[in-house]
Amino acid sequence: MLLKPEQLNHKSTEELKQELLQLVQDQDLQPLKQKVQFYEDQLAPIVTELSRRNPYPQAEDQLPIILGVWKPIWSSIPFQDILPGRSPEQSYQIFHDDGFYANIARYAPGSKLKLSWLQKLASILLAFDLMIVQKYAVKDGQWLIENIAIKQALRWQGIPLSVAKADHWFTKIVSQKTTTANEPEIENLNRSTAKRIKTAFRATPEFEHLYIDRDFRIVKTRREAKQRASYTIVVRREEKG
């Protein structure tokens, strides 16, 4: 049941966070158009109330809190499902203290098949792991984001992309890269998808925390100023496994 603004006022911050998490449960793989409407109809009032209570409204104060591994729970970012078969359980956002962060996701078509023999078949197929490396900084109260690299790897679906493996991959790529962006080399994808990825890479993203604490974030982003805003709900993830 959709809560009215006056009802939201009387809920604790923790209750509002849990309400959001319950609403978005099993909703992250819905079509984008449906997600956009879902946000407007059900999530926006709660997000608005939480943004009023943001314990760290200043971007400078958010920097030390954001470090570590986060798990996107729900997002209306169009780019997220540019490939089929995204695994929410193997999707990470990792912030290092050197000014770099990465969005990493595994795309494994067939991994959600319900028949056991089909699941076994899928486990011996290849998965496509995609990583977007970005630089981050805060200046004059604003987050500054720059796309640095896009990397991909083909790996066996049967071997999970754990937090530790994702973080190791990210660390290795950053150690090999310069601090300036280079046009990405996209392999193993059709021309249309590769073009969309390159177009997104050339943009200068806008990034804002509507709410952030040590374990929970609501992020508003735009690929560019004229684009519709997207929203992502993220929770802290243990850095093990």
JSON list of C-alpha atoms in Angstrom, two decimals:
[
{"chain": "A", "resi": 1, "resn": "MET", "atom": "CA", "xyz": [0.00, 0.00, 0.00]},
{"chain": "A", "resi": 2, "resn": "LEU", "atom": "CA", "xyz": [1.34, 3.41, -1.00]},
{"chain": "A", "resi": 3, "resn": "LEU", "atom": "CA", "xyz": [1.97, 5.61, 2.02]},
{"chain": "A", "resi": 4, "resn": "LYS", "atom": "CA", "xyz": [0.85, 9.23, 2.10]},
{"chain": "A", "resi": 5, "resn": "PRO", "atom": "CA", "xyz": [3.39, 12.02, 2.83]},
{"chain": "A", "resi": 6, "resn": "GLU", "atom": "CA", "xyz": [1.98, 12.59, 6.31]},
{"chain": "A", "resi": 7, "resn": "GLN", "atom": "CA", "xyz": [2.41, 8.88, 7.05]},
{"chain": "A", "resi": 8, "resn": "LEU", "atom": "CA", "xyz": [6.01, 8.96, 5.84]},
{"chain": "A", "resi": 9, "resn": "ASN", "atom": "CA", "xyz": [6.74, 11.84, 8.22]},
{"chain": "A", "resi": 10, "resn": "HIS", "atom": "CA", "xyz": [5.99, 9.61, 11.19]},
{"chain": "A", "resi": 11, "resn": "LYS", "atom": "CA", "xyz": [8.18, 6.72, 10.06]},
{"chain": "A", "resi": 12, "resn": "SER", "atom": "CA", "xyz": [11.72, 6.37, 11.32]},
{"chain": "A", "resi": 13, "resn": "THR", "atom": "CA", "xyz": [14.57, 6.61, 8.82]},
{"chain": "A", "resi": 14, "resn": "GLU", "atom": "CA", "xyz": [15.30, 2.91, 9.25]},
{"chain": "A", "resi": 15, "resn": "GLU", "atom": "CA", "xyz": [11.65, 2.07, 8.57]},
{"chain": "A", "resi": 16, "resn": "LEU", "atom": "CA", "xyz": [11.71, 4.13, 5.38]},
{"chain": "A", "resi": 17, "resn": "LYS", "atom": "CA", "xyz": [14.87, 2.39, 4.20]},
{"chain": "A", "resi": 18, "resn": "GLN", "atom": "CA", "xyz": [13.33, -1.02, 4.84]},
{"chain": "A", "resi": 19, "resn": "GLU", "atom": "CA", "xyz": [10.15, 0.07, 3.06]},
{"chain": "A", "resi": 20, "resn": "LEU", "atom": "CA", "xyz": [12.20, 0.93, -0.03]},
{"chain": "A", "resi": 21, "resn": "LEU", "atom": "CA", "xyz": [14.08, -2.37, 0.07]},
{"chain": "A", "resi": 22, "resn": "GLN", "atom": "CA", "xyz": [10.84, -4.31, 0.33]},
{"chain": "A", "resi": 23, "resn": "LEU", "atom": "CA", "xyz": [9.28, -2.42, -2.57]},
{"chain": "A", "resi": 24, "resn": "VAL", "atom": "CA", "xyz": [12.21, -3.03, -4.93]},
{"chain": "A", "resi": 25, "resn": "GLN", "atom": "CA", "xyz": [12.69, -6.68, -4.02]},
{"chain": "A", "resi": 26, "resn": "ASP", "atom": "CA", "xyz": [12.76, -8.77, -7.23]},
{"chain": "A", "resi": 27, "resn": "GLN", "atom": "CA", "xyz": [12.05, -5.65, -9.31]},
{"chain": "A", "resi": 28, "resn": "ASP", "atom": "CA", "xyz": [15.51, -4.91, -10.70]},
{"chain": "A", "resi": 29, "resn": "LEU", "atom": "CA", "xyz": [15.16, -6.96, -13.88]},
{"chain": "A", "resi": 30, "resn": "GLN", "atom": "CA", "xyz": [11.92, -5.32, -14.99]},
{"chain": "A", "resi": 31, "resn": "PRO", "atom": "CA", "xyz": [11.84, -3.41, -18.33]},
{"chain": "A", "resi": 32, "resn": "LEU", "atom": "CA", "xyz": [13.18, 0.14, -18.13]},
{"chain": "A", "resi": 33, "resn": "LYS", "atom": "CA", "xyz": [9.86, 1.82, -18.97]},
{"chain": "A", "resi": 34, "resn": "GLN", "atom": "CA", "xyz": [8.21, -0.10, -16.15]},
{"chain": "A", "resi": 35, "resn": "LYS", "atom": "CA", "xyz": [11.01, 0.86, -13.75]},
{"chain": "A", "resi": 36, "resn": "VAL", "atom": "CA", "xyz": [10.65, 4.56, -14.54]},
{"chain": "A", "resi": 37, "resn": "GLN", "atom": "CA", "xyz": [6.92, 4.44, -13.84]},
{"chain": "A", "resi": 38, "resn": "PHE", "atom": "CA", "xyz": [7.50, 2.34, -10.71]},
{"chain": "A", "resi": 39, "resn": "TYR", "atom": "CA", "xyz": [9.88, 4.97, -9.36]},
{"chain": "A", "resi": 40, "resn": "GLU", "atom": "CA", "xyz": [7.43, 7.80, -9.96]},
{"chain": "A", "resi": 41, "resn": "ASP", "atom": "CA", "xyz": [4.45, 5.94, -8.54]},
{"chain": "A", "resi": 42, "resn": "GLN", "atom": "CA", "xyz": [5.94, 4.15, -5.54]},
{"chain": "A", "resi": 43, "resn": "LEU", "atom": "CA", "xyz": [9.52, 5.07, -4.74]},
{"chain": "A", "resi": 44, "resn": "ALA", "atom": "CA", "xyz": [9.70, 8.84, -5.27]},
{"chain": "A", "resi": 45, "resn": "PRO", "atom": "CA", "xyz": [7.71, 9.84, -2.14]},
{"chain": "A", "resi": 46, "resn": "ILE", "atom": "CA", "xyz": [9.94, 7.73, 0.11]},
{"chain": "A", "resi": 47, "resn": "VAL", "atom": "CA", "xyz": [13.11, 8.95, -1.61]},
{"chain": "A", "resi": 48, "resn": "THR", "atom": "CA", "xyz": [11.97, 12.56, -1.18]},
{"chain": "A", "resi": 49, "resn": "GLU", "atom": "CA", "xyz": [11.39, 12.01, 2.54]},
{"chain": "A", "resi": 50, "resn": "LEU", "atom": "CA", "xyz": [14.75, 10.28, 2.98]},
{"chain": "A", "resi": 51, "resn": "SER", "atom": "CA", "xyz": [16.54, 13.06, 1.11]},
{"chain": "A", "resi": 52, "resn": "ARG", "atom": "CA", "xyz": [15.18, 15.52, 3.67]},
{"chain": "A", "resi": 53, "resn": "ARG", "atom": "CA", "xyz": [16.87, 13.42, 6.36]},
{"chain": "A", "resi": 54, "resn": "ASN", "atom": "CA", "xyz": [20.19, 12.90, 4.58]},
{"chain": "A", "resi": 55, "resn": "PRO", "atom": "CA", "xyz": [22.75, 12.77, 7.42]},
{"chain": "A", "resi": 56, "resn": "TYR", "atom": "CA", "xyz": [25.58, 13.80, 5.07]},
{"chain": "A", "resi": 57, "resn": "PRO", "atom": "CA", "xyz": [24.17, 16.38, 2.64]},
{"chain": "A", "resi": 58, "resn": "GLN", "atom": "CA", "xyz": [27.59, 17.89, 1.87]},
{"chain": "A", "resi": 59, "resn": "ALA", "atom": "CA", "xyz": [29.50, 16.04, -0.84]},
{"chain": "A", "resi": 60, "resn": "GLU", "atom": "CA", "xyz": [32.81, 16.60, 0.97]},
{"chain": "A", "resi": 61, "resn": "ASP", "atom": "CA", "xyz": [31.49, 14.69, 3.99]},
{"chain": "A", "resi": 62, "resn": "GLN", "atom": "CA", "xyz": [30.41, 11.77, 1.80]},
{"chain": "A", "resi": 63, "resn": "LEU", "atom": "CA", "xyz": [33.90, 10.94, 0.55]},
{"chain": "A", "resi": 64, "resn": "PRO", "atom": "CA", "xyz": [35.14, 8.84, 3.51]},
{"chain": "A", "resi": 65, "resn": "ILE", "atom": "CA", "xyz": [31.79, 7.06, 3.81]},
{"chain": "A", "resi": 66, "resn": "ILE", "atom": "CA", "xyz": [31.63, 5.86, 0.24]},
{"chain": "A", "resi": 67, "resn": "LEU", "atom": "CA", "xyz": [34.82, 3.76, 0.31]},
{"chain": "A", "resi": 68, "resn": "GLY", "atom": "CA", "xyz": [34.42, 0.00, -0.02]},
{"chain": "A", "resi": 69, "resn": "VAL", "atom": "CA", "xyz": [32.12, -2.42, -1.80]},
{"chain": "A", "resi": 70, "resn": "TRP", "atom": "CA", "xyz": [28.46, -1.73, -2.51]},
{"chain": "A", "resi": 71, "resn": "LYS", "atom": "CA", "xyz": [25.71, -3.81, -4.08]},
{"chain": "A", "resi": 72, "resn": "PRO", "atom": "CA", "xyz": [23.14, -2.15, -6.37]},
{"chain": "A", "resi": 73, "resn": "ILE", "atom": "CA", "xyz": [19.69, -3.37, -5.33]},
{"chain": "A", "resi": 74, "resn": "TRP", "atom": "CA", "xyz": [17.60, -1.50, -7.88]},
{"chain": "A", "resi": 75, "resn": "SER", "atom": "CA", "xyz": [18.38, 0.99, -10.63]},
{"chain": "A", "resi": 76, "resn": "SER", "atom": "CA", "xyz": [16.68, 2.80, -13.49]},
{"chain": "A", "resi": 77, "resn": "ILE", "atom": "CA", "xyz": [19.97, 3.42, -15.34]},
{"chain": "A", "resi": 78, "resn": "PRO", "atom": "CA", "xyz": [19.38, 2.42, -19.00]},
{"chain": "A", "resi": 79, "resn": "PHE", "atom": "CA", "xyz": [22.98, 1.28, -19.51]},
{"chain": "A", "resi": 80, "resn": "GLN", "atom": "CA", "xyz": [22.70, -1.35, -16.78]},
{"chain": "A", "resi": 81, "resn": "ASP", "atom": "CA", "xyz": [20.85, -3.84, -18.97]},
{"chain": "A", "resi": 82, "resn": "ILE", "atom": "CA", "xyz": [22.53, -3.05, -22.26]},
{"chain": "A", "resi": 83, "resn": "LEU", "atom": "CA", "xyz": [23.34, -6.78, -22.42]},
{"chain": "A", "resi": 84, "resn": "PRO", "atom": "CA", "xyz": [20.98, -9.68, -21.60]},
{"chain": "A", "resi": 85, "resn": "GLY", "atom": "CA", "xyz": [21.34, -11.93, -18.57]},
{"chain": "A", "resi": 86, "resn": "ARG", "atom": "CA", "xyz": [22.66, -9.51, -15.94]},
{"chain": "A", "resi": 87, "resn": "SER", "atom": "CA", "xyz": [23.20, -11.22, -12.59]},
{"chain": "A", "resi": 88, "resn": "PRO", "atom": "CA", "xyz": [22.17, -8.87, -9.72]},
{"chain": "A", "resi": 89, "resn": "GLU", "atom": "CA", "xyz": [23.96, -11.16, -7.26]},
{"chain": "A", "resi": 90, "resn": "GLN", "atom": "CA", "xyz": [27.23, -10.59, -9.14]},
{"chain": "A", "resi": 91, "resn": "SER", "atom": "CA", "xyz": [26.97, -6.83, -9.62]},
{"chain": "A", "resi": 92, "resn": "TYR", "atom": "CA", "xyz": [29.20, -4.52, -7.58]},
{"chain": "A", "resi": 93, "resn": "GLN", "atom": "CA", "xyz": [30.16, -0.90, -7.11]},
{"chain": "A", "resi": 94, "resn": "ILE", "atom": "CA", "xyz": [33.65, -0.60, -5.61]},
{"chain": "A", "resi": 95, "resn": "PHE", "atom": "CA", "xyz": [35.24, 2.64, -4.39]},
{"chain": "A", "resi": 96, "resn": "HIS", "atom": "CA", "xyz": [38.98, 2.75, -3.66]},
{"chain": "A", "resi": 97, "resn": "ASP", "atom": "CA", "xyz": [40.72, 5.53, -1.75]},
{"chain": "A", "resi": 98, "resn": "ASP", "atom": "CA", "xyz": [42.91, 6.45, -4.75]},
{"chain": "A", "resi": 99, "resn": "GLY", "atom": "CA", "xyz": [40.11, 8.32, -6.52]},
{"chain": "A", "resi": 100, "resn": "PHE", "atom": "CA", "xyz": [38.96, 5.42, -8.70]},
{"chain": "A", "resi": 101, "resn": "TYR", "atom": "CA", "xyz": [35.79, 3.39, -8.58]},
{"chain": "A", "resi": 102, "resn": "ALA", "atom": "CA", "xyz": [34.26, 0.67, -10.72]},
{"chain": "A", "resi": 103, "resn": "ASN", "atom": "CA", "xyz": [30.84, -0.61, -11.70]},
{"chain": "A", "resi": 104, "resn": "ILE", "atom": "CA", "xyz": [31.18, -4.33, -12.35]},
{"chain": "A", "resi": 105, "resn": "ALA", "atom": "CA", "xyz": [28.52, -6.76, -13.52]},
{"chain": "A", "resi": 106, "resn": "ARG", "atom": "CA", "xyz": [28.32, -10.29, -14.82]},
{"chain": "A", "resi": 107, "resn": "TYR", "atom": "CA", "xyz": [26.07, -11.04, -17.78]},
{"chain": "A", "resi": 108, "resn": "ALA", "atom": "CA", "xyz": [25.27, -14.75, -17.99]},
{"chain": "A", "resi": 109, "resn": "PRO", "atom": "CA", "xyz": [22.42, -15.66, -20.36]},
{"chain": "A", "resi": 110, "resn": "GLY", "atom": "CA", "xyz": [20.65, -18.80, -19.21]},
{"chain": "A", "resi": 111, "resn": "SER", "atom": "CA", "xyz": [21.76, -18.49, -15.57]},
{"chain": "A", "resi": 112, "resn": "LYS", "atom": "CA", "xyz": [18.14, -18.01, -14.42]},
{"chain": "A", "resi": 113, "resn": "LEU", "atom": "CA", "xyz": [16.78, -21.14, -16.09]},
{"chain": "A", "resi": 114, "resn": "LYS", "atom": "CA", "xyz": [14.66, -23.15, -13.68]},
{"chain": "A", "resi": 115, "resn": "LEU", "atom": "CA", "xyz": [15.18, -26.68, -14.98]},
{"chain": "A", "resi": 116, "resn": "SER", "atom": "CA", "xyz": [18.16, -28.31, -13.26]},
{"chain": "A", "resi": 117, "resn": "TRP", "atom": "CA", "xyz": [19.61, -29.82, -16.42]},
{"chain": "A", "resi": 118, "resn": "LEU", "atom": "CA", "xyz": [19.44, -26.45, -18.17]},
{"chain": "A", "resi": 119, "resn": "GLN", "atom": "CA", "xyz": [21.17, -24.82, -15.20]},
{"chain": "A", "resi": 120, "resn": "LYS", "atom": "CA", "xyz": [23.96, -27.39, -15.48]},
{"chain": "A", "resi": 121, "resn": "LEU", "atom": "CA", "xyz": [24.26, -26.64, -19.19]},
{"chain": "A", "resi": 122, "resn": "ALA", "atom": "CA", "xyz": [24.43, -22.89, -18.52]},
{"chain": "A", "resi": 123, "resn": "SER", "atom": "CA", "xyz": [27.17, -23.40, -15.93]},
{"chain": "A", "resi": 124, "resn": "ILE", "atom": "CA", "xyz": [29.59, -24.61, -18.61]},
{"chain": "A", "resi": 125, "resn": "LEU", "atom": "CA", "xyz": [28.85, -21.66, -20.91]},
{"chain": "A", "resi": 126, "resn": "LEU", "atom": "CA", "xyz": [30.78, -18.42, -20.95]},
{"chain": "A", "resi": 127, "resn": "ALA", "atom": "CA", "xyz": [29.73, -15.37, -18.97]},
{"chain": "A", "resi": 128, "resn": "PHE", "atom": "CA", "xyz": [30.56, -11.81, -20.01]},
{"chain": "A", "resi": 129, "resn": "ASP", "atom": "CA", "xyz": [32.01, -9.69, -17.18]},
{"chain": "A", "resi": 130, "resn": "LEU", "atom": "CA", "xyz": [31.86, -5.94, -17.81]},
{"chain": "A", "resi": 131, "resn": "MET", "atom": "CA", "xyz": [33.66, -3.25, -15.80]},
{"chain": "A", "resi": 132, "resn": "ILE", "atom": "CA", "xyz": [33.45, 0.53, -16.12]},
{"chain": "A", "resi": 133, "resn": "VAL", "atom": "CA", "xyz": [36.34, 2.29, -14.38]},
{"chain": "A", "resi": 134, "resn": "GLN", "atom": "CA", "xyz": [35.77, 5.90, -13.36]},
{"chain": "A", "resi": 135, "resn": "LYS", "atom": "CA", "xyz": [37.59, 8.66, -11.52]},
{"chain": "A", "resi": 136, "resn": "TYR", "atom": "CA", "xyz": [35.80, 10.49, -8.76]},
{"chain": "A", "resi": 137, "resn": "ALA", "atom": "CA", "xyz": [36.44, 13.68, -6.81]},
{"chain": "A", "resi": 138, "resn": "VAL", "atom": "CA", "xyz": [34.51, 16.41, -5.03]},
{"chain": "A", "resi": 139, "resn": "LYS", "atom": "CA", "xyz": [34.97, 20.08, -5.91]},
{"chain": "A", "resi": 140, "resn": "ASP", "atom": "CA", "xyz": [32.91, 23.07, -4.79]},
{"chain": "A", "resi": 141, "resn": "GLY", "atom": "CA", "xyz": [30.33, 20.80, -3.21]},
{"chain": "A", "resi": 142, "resn": "GLN", "atom": "CA", "xyz": [29.79, 18.73, -6.37]},
{"chain": "A", "resi": 143, "resn": "TRP", "atom": "CA", "xyz": [30.80, 15.21, -7.31]},
{"chain": "A", "resi": 144, "resn": "LEU", "atom": "CA", "xyz": [33.01, 15.07, -10.41]},
{"chain": "A", "resi": 145, "resn": "ILE", "atom": "CA", "xyz": [32.94, 11.81, -12.36]},
{"chain": "A", "resi": 146, "resn": "GLU", "atom": "CA", "xyz": [35.10, 10.90, -15.36]},
{"chain": "A", "resi": 147, "resn": "ASN", "atom": "CA", "xyz": [34.93, 7.69, -17.37]},
{"chain": "A", "resi": 148, "resn": "ILE", "atom": "CA", "xyz": [38.42, 6.19, -17.63]},
{"chain": "A", "resi": 149, "resn": "ALA", "atom": "CA", "xyz": [38.12, 2.69, -19.08]},
{"chain": "A", "resi": 150, "resn": "ILE", "atom": "CA", "xyz": [35.74, -0.08, -20.05]},
{"chain": "A", "resi": 151, "resn": "LYS", "atom": "CA", "xyz": [37.01, -3.62, -19.67]},
{"chain": "A", "resi": 152, "resn": "GLN", "atom": "CA", "xyz": [35.44, -6.95, -20.43]},
{"chain": "A", "resi": 153, "resn": "ALA", "atom": "CA", "xyz": [36.33, -10.58, -19.85]},
{"chain": "A", "resi": 154, "resn": "LEU", "atom": "CA", "xyz": [34.87, -13.93, -20.86]},
{"chain": "A", "resi": 155, "resn": "ARG", "atom": "CA", "xyz": [34.77, -16.40, -17.98]},
{"chain": "A", "resi": 156, "resn": "TRP", "atom": "CA", "xyz": [33.01, -19.66, -17.13]},
{"chain": "A", "resi": 157, "resn": "GLN", "atom": "CA", "xyz": [29.54, -19.15, -15.67]},
{"chain": "A", "resi": 158, "resn": "GLY", "atom": "CA", "xyz": [30.17, -21.98, -13.22]},
{"chain": "A", "resi": 159, "resn": "ILE", "atom": "CA", "xyz": [32.86, -19.96, -11.43]},
{"chain": "A", "resi": 160, "resn": "PRO", "atom": "CA", "xyz": [31.12, -17.06, -9.64]},
{"chain": "A", "resi": 161, "resn": "LEU", "atom": "CA", "xyz": [32.39, -13.50, -9.88]},
{"chain": "A", "resi": 162, "resn": "SER", "atom": "CA", "xyz": [32.93, -12.98, -6.15]},
{"chain": "A", "resi": 163, "resn": "VAL", "atom": "CA", "xyz": [33.62, -9.67, -4.40]},
{"chain": "A", "resi": 164, "resn": "ALA", "atom": "CA", "xyz": [37.26, -10.64, -3.99]},
{"chain": "A", "resi": 165, "resn": "LYS", "atom": "CA", "xyz": [37.67, -11.55, -7.68]},
{"chain": "A", "resi": 166, "resn": "ALA", "atom": "CA", "xyz": [35.91, -8.38, -8.82]},
{"chain": "A", "resi": 167, "resn": "ASP", "atom": "CA", "xyz": [38.05, -6.21, -6.55]},
{"chain": "A", "resi": 168, "resn": "HIS", "atom": "CA", "xyz": [41.25, -7.93, -7.69]},
{"chain": "A", "resi": 169, "resn": "TRP", "atom": "CA", "xyz": [40.31, -7.36, -11.34]},
{"chain": "A", "resi": 170, "resn": "PHE", "atom": "CA", "xyz": [39.57, -3.69, -10.64]},
{"chain": "A", "resi": 171, "resn": "THR", "atom": "CA", "xyz": [42.84, -3.18, -8.75]},
{"chain": "A", "resi": 172, "resn": "LYS", "atom": "CA", "xyz": [44.83, -4.85, -11.53]},
{"chain": "A", "resi": 173, "resn": "ILE", "atom": "CA", "xyz": [43.27, -2.70, -14.26]},
{"chain": "A", "resi": 174, "resn": "VAL", "atom": "CA", "xyz": [43.86, 0.56, -12.36]},
{"chain": "A", "resi": 175, "resn": "SER", "atom": "CA", "xyz": [47.50, -0.37, -11.75]},
{"chain": "A", "resi": 176, "resn": "GLN", "atom": "CA", "xyz": [47.99, -0.80, -15.51]},
{"chain": "A", "resi": 177, "resn": "LYS", "atom": "CA", "xyz": [46.10, 2.30, -16.62]},
{"chain": "A", "resi": 178, "resn": "THR", "atom": "CA", "xyz": [47.05, 5.92, -17.00]},
{"chain": "A", "resi": 179, "resn": "THR", "atom": "CA", "xyz": [44.87, 8.48, -15.24]},
{"chain": "A", "resi": 180, "resn": "THR", "atom": "CA", "xyz": [43.39, 9.75, -18.51]},
{"chain": "A", "resi": 181, "resn": "ALA", "atom": "CA", "xyz": [40.56, 8.26, -20.52]},
{"chain": "A", "resi": 182, "resn": "ASN", "atom": "CA", "xyz": [41.19, 6.26, -23.67]},
{"chain": "A", "resi": 183, "resn": "GLU", "atom": "CA", "xyz": [38.64, 5.16, -26.26]},
{"chain": "A", "resi": 184, "resn": "PRO", "atom": "CA", "xyz": [37.54, 1.68, -25.14]},
{"chain": "A", "resi": 185, "resn": "GLU", "atom": "CA", "xyz": [38.21, -1.37, -27.27]},
{"chain": "A", "resi": 186, "resn": "ILE", "atom": "CA", "xyz": [34.97, -3.36, -27.27]},
{"chain": "A", "resi": 187, "resn": "GLU", "atom": "CA", "xyz": [35.26, -7.03, -28.19]},
{"chain": "A", "resi": 188, "resn": "ASN", "atom": "CA", "xyz": [32.86, -10.00, -28.33]},
{"chain": "A", "resi": 189, "resn": "LEU", "atom": "CA", "xyz": [29.80, -7.76, -28.84]},
{"chain": "A", "resi": 190, "resn": "ASN", "atom": "CA", "xyz": [27.73, -6.85, -31.87]},
{"chain": "A", "resi": 191, "resn": "ARG", "atom": "CA", "xyz": [28.35, -3.51, -33.55]},
{"chain": "A", "resi": 192, "resn": "SER", "atom": "CA", "xyz": [25.16, -1.86, -32.28]},
{"chain": "A", "resi": 193, "resn": "THR", "atom": "CA", "xyz": [25.83, -2.70, -28.62]},
{"chain": "A", "resi": 194, "resn": "ALA", "atom": "CA", "xyz": [29.49, -1.70, -28.91]},
{"chain": "A", "resi": 195, "resn": "LYS", "atom": "CA", "xyz": [28.44, 1.67, -30.34]},
{"chain": "A", "resi": 196, "resn": "ARG", "atom": "CA", "xyz": [26.01, 2.29, -27.47]},
{"chain": "A", "resi": 197, "resn": "ILE", "atom": "CA", "xyz": [28.71, 1.47, -24.92]},
{"chain": "A", "resi": 198, "resn": "LYS", "atom": "CA", "xyz": [31.19, 3.83, -26.57]},
{"chain": "A", "resi": 199, "resn": "THR", "atom": "CA", "xyz": [28.60, 6.62, -26.71]},
{"chain": "A", "resi": 200, "resn": "ALA", "atom": "CA", "xyz": [27.91, 6.24, -22.99]},
{"chain": "A", "resi": 201, "resn": "PHE", "atom": "CA", "xyz": [31.65, 6.21, -22.27]},
{"chain": "A", "resi": 202, "resn": "ARG", "atom": "CA", "xyz": [32.19, 9.59, -23.94]},
{"chain": "A", "resi": 203, "resn": "ALA", "atom": "CA", "xyz": [29.63, 11.31, -21.70]},
{"chain": "A", "resi": 204, "resn": "THR", "atom": "CA", "xyz": [30.44, 13.24, -18.52]},
{"chain": "A", "resi": 205, "resn": "PRO", "atom": "CA", "xyz": [28.12, 11.78, -15.88]},
{"chain": "A", "resi": 206, "resn": "GLU", "atom": "CA", "xyz": [26.29, 13.80, -13.25]},
{"chain": "A", "resi": 207, "resn": "PHE", "atom": "CA", "xyz": [26.28, 12.18, -9.80]},
{"chain": "A", "resi": 208, "resn": "GLU", "atom": "CA", "xyz": [24.44, 13.15, -6.61]},
{"chain": "A", "resi": 209, "resn": "HIS", "atom": "CA", "xyz": [23.59, 11.42, -3.35]},
{"chain": "A", "resi": 210, "resn": "LEU", "atom": "CA", "xyz": [19.98, 12.03, -2.39]},
{"chain": "A", "resi": 211, "resn": "TYR", "atom": "CA", "xyz": [20.71, 10.00, 0.73]},
{"chain": "A", "resi": 212, "resn": "ILE", "atom": "CA", "xyz": [23.85, 8.39, 2.11]},
{"chain": "A", "resi": 213, "resn": "ASP", "atom": "CA", "xyz": [24.86, 6.75, 5.35]},
{"chain": "A", "resi": 214, "resn": "ARG", "atom": "CA", "xyz": [27.45, 4.08, 6.09]},
{"chain": "A", "resi": 215, "resn": "ASP", "atom": "CA", "xyz": [25.31, 1.21, 4.80]},
{"chain": "A", "resi": 216, "resn": "PHE", "atom": "CA", "xyz": [22.72, 2.67, 2.43]},
{"chain": "A", "resi": 217, "resn": "ARG", "atom": "CA", "xyz": [22.76, 5.07, -0.52]},
{"chain": "A", "resi": 218, "resn": "ILE", "atom": "CA", "xyz": [20.27, 6.55, -2.98]},
{"chain": "A", "resi": 219, "resn": "VAL", "atom": "CA", "xyz": [22.08, 7.96, -6.01]},
{"chain": "A", "resi": 220, "resn": "LYS", "atom": "CA", "xyz": [20.71, 10.25, -8.69]},
{"chain": "A", "resi": 221, "resn": "THR", "atom": "CA", "xyz": [22.67, 10.19, -11.95]},
{"chain": "A", "resi": 222, "resn": "ARG", "atom": "CA", "xyz": [22.52, 11.47, -15.50]},
{"chain": "A", "resi": 223, "resn": "ARG", "atom": "CA", "xyz": [24.73, 10.38, -18.36]},
{"chain": "A", "resi": 224, "resn": "GLU", "atom": "CA", "xyz": [24.53, 13.98, -19.57]},
{"chain": "A", "resi": 225, "resn": "ALA", "atom": "CA", "xyz": [22.57, 17.10, -18.63]},
{"chain": "A", "resi": 226, "resn": "LYS", "atom": "CA", "xyz": [19.77, 16.65, -21.18]},
{"chain": "A", "resi": 227, "resn": "GLN", "atom": "CA", "xyz": [19.11, 13.03, -20.23]},
{"chain": "A", "resi": 228, "resn": "ARG", "atom": "CA", "xyz": [16.36, 11.86, -17.90]},
{"chain": "A", "resi": 229, "resn": "ALA", "atom": "CA", "xyz": [17.60, 11.34, -14.35]},
{"chain": "A", "resi": 230, "resn": "SER", "atom": "CA", "xyz": [18.17, 7.78, -13.15]},
{"chain": "A", "resi": 231, "resn": "TYR", "atom": "CA", "xyz": [18.03, 6.49, -9.60]},
{"chain": "A", "resi": 232, "resn": "THR", "atom": "CA", "xyz": [19.97, 3.69, -7.91]},
{"chain": "A", "resi": 233, "resn": "ILE", "atom": "CA", "xyz": [19.49, 2.14, -4.49]},
{"chain": "A", "resi": 234, "resn": "VAL", "atom": "CA", "xyz": [22.72, 0.66, -3.12]},
{"chain": "A", "resi": 235, "resn": "VAL", "atom": "CA", "xyz": [23.59, -1.20, 0.09]},
{"chain": "A", "resi": 236, "resn": "ARG", "atom": "CA", "xyz": [26.94, -1.94, 1.71]},
{"chain": "A", "resi": 237, "resn": "ARG", "atom": "CA", "xyz": [28.42, -5.31, 0.81]},
{"chain": "A", "resi": 238, "resn": "GLU", "atom": "CA", "xyz": [30.90, -7.30, 2.87]},
{"chain": "A", "resi": 239, "resn": "GLU", "atom": "CA", "xyz": [34.33, -7.29, 1.23]},
{"chain": "A", "resi": 240, "resn": "LYS", "atom": "CA", "xyz": [34.75, -11.04, 1.57]},
{"chain": "A", "resi": 241, "resn": "GLY", "atom": "CA", "xyz": [33.95, -13.96, -0.65]}
]
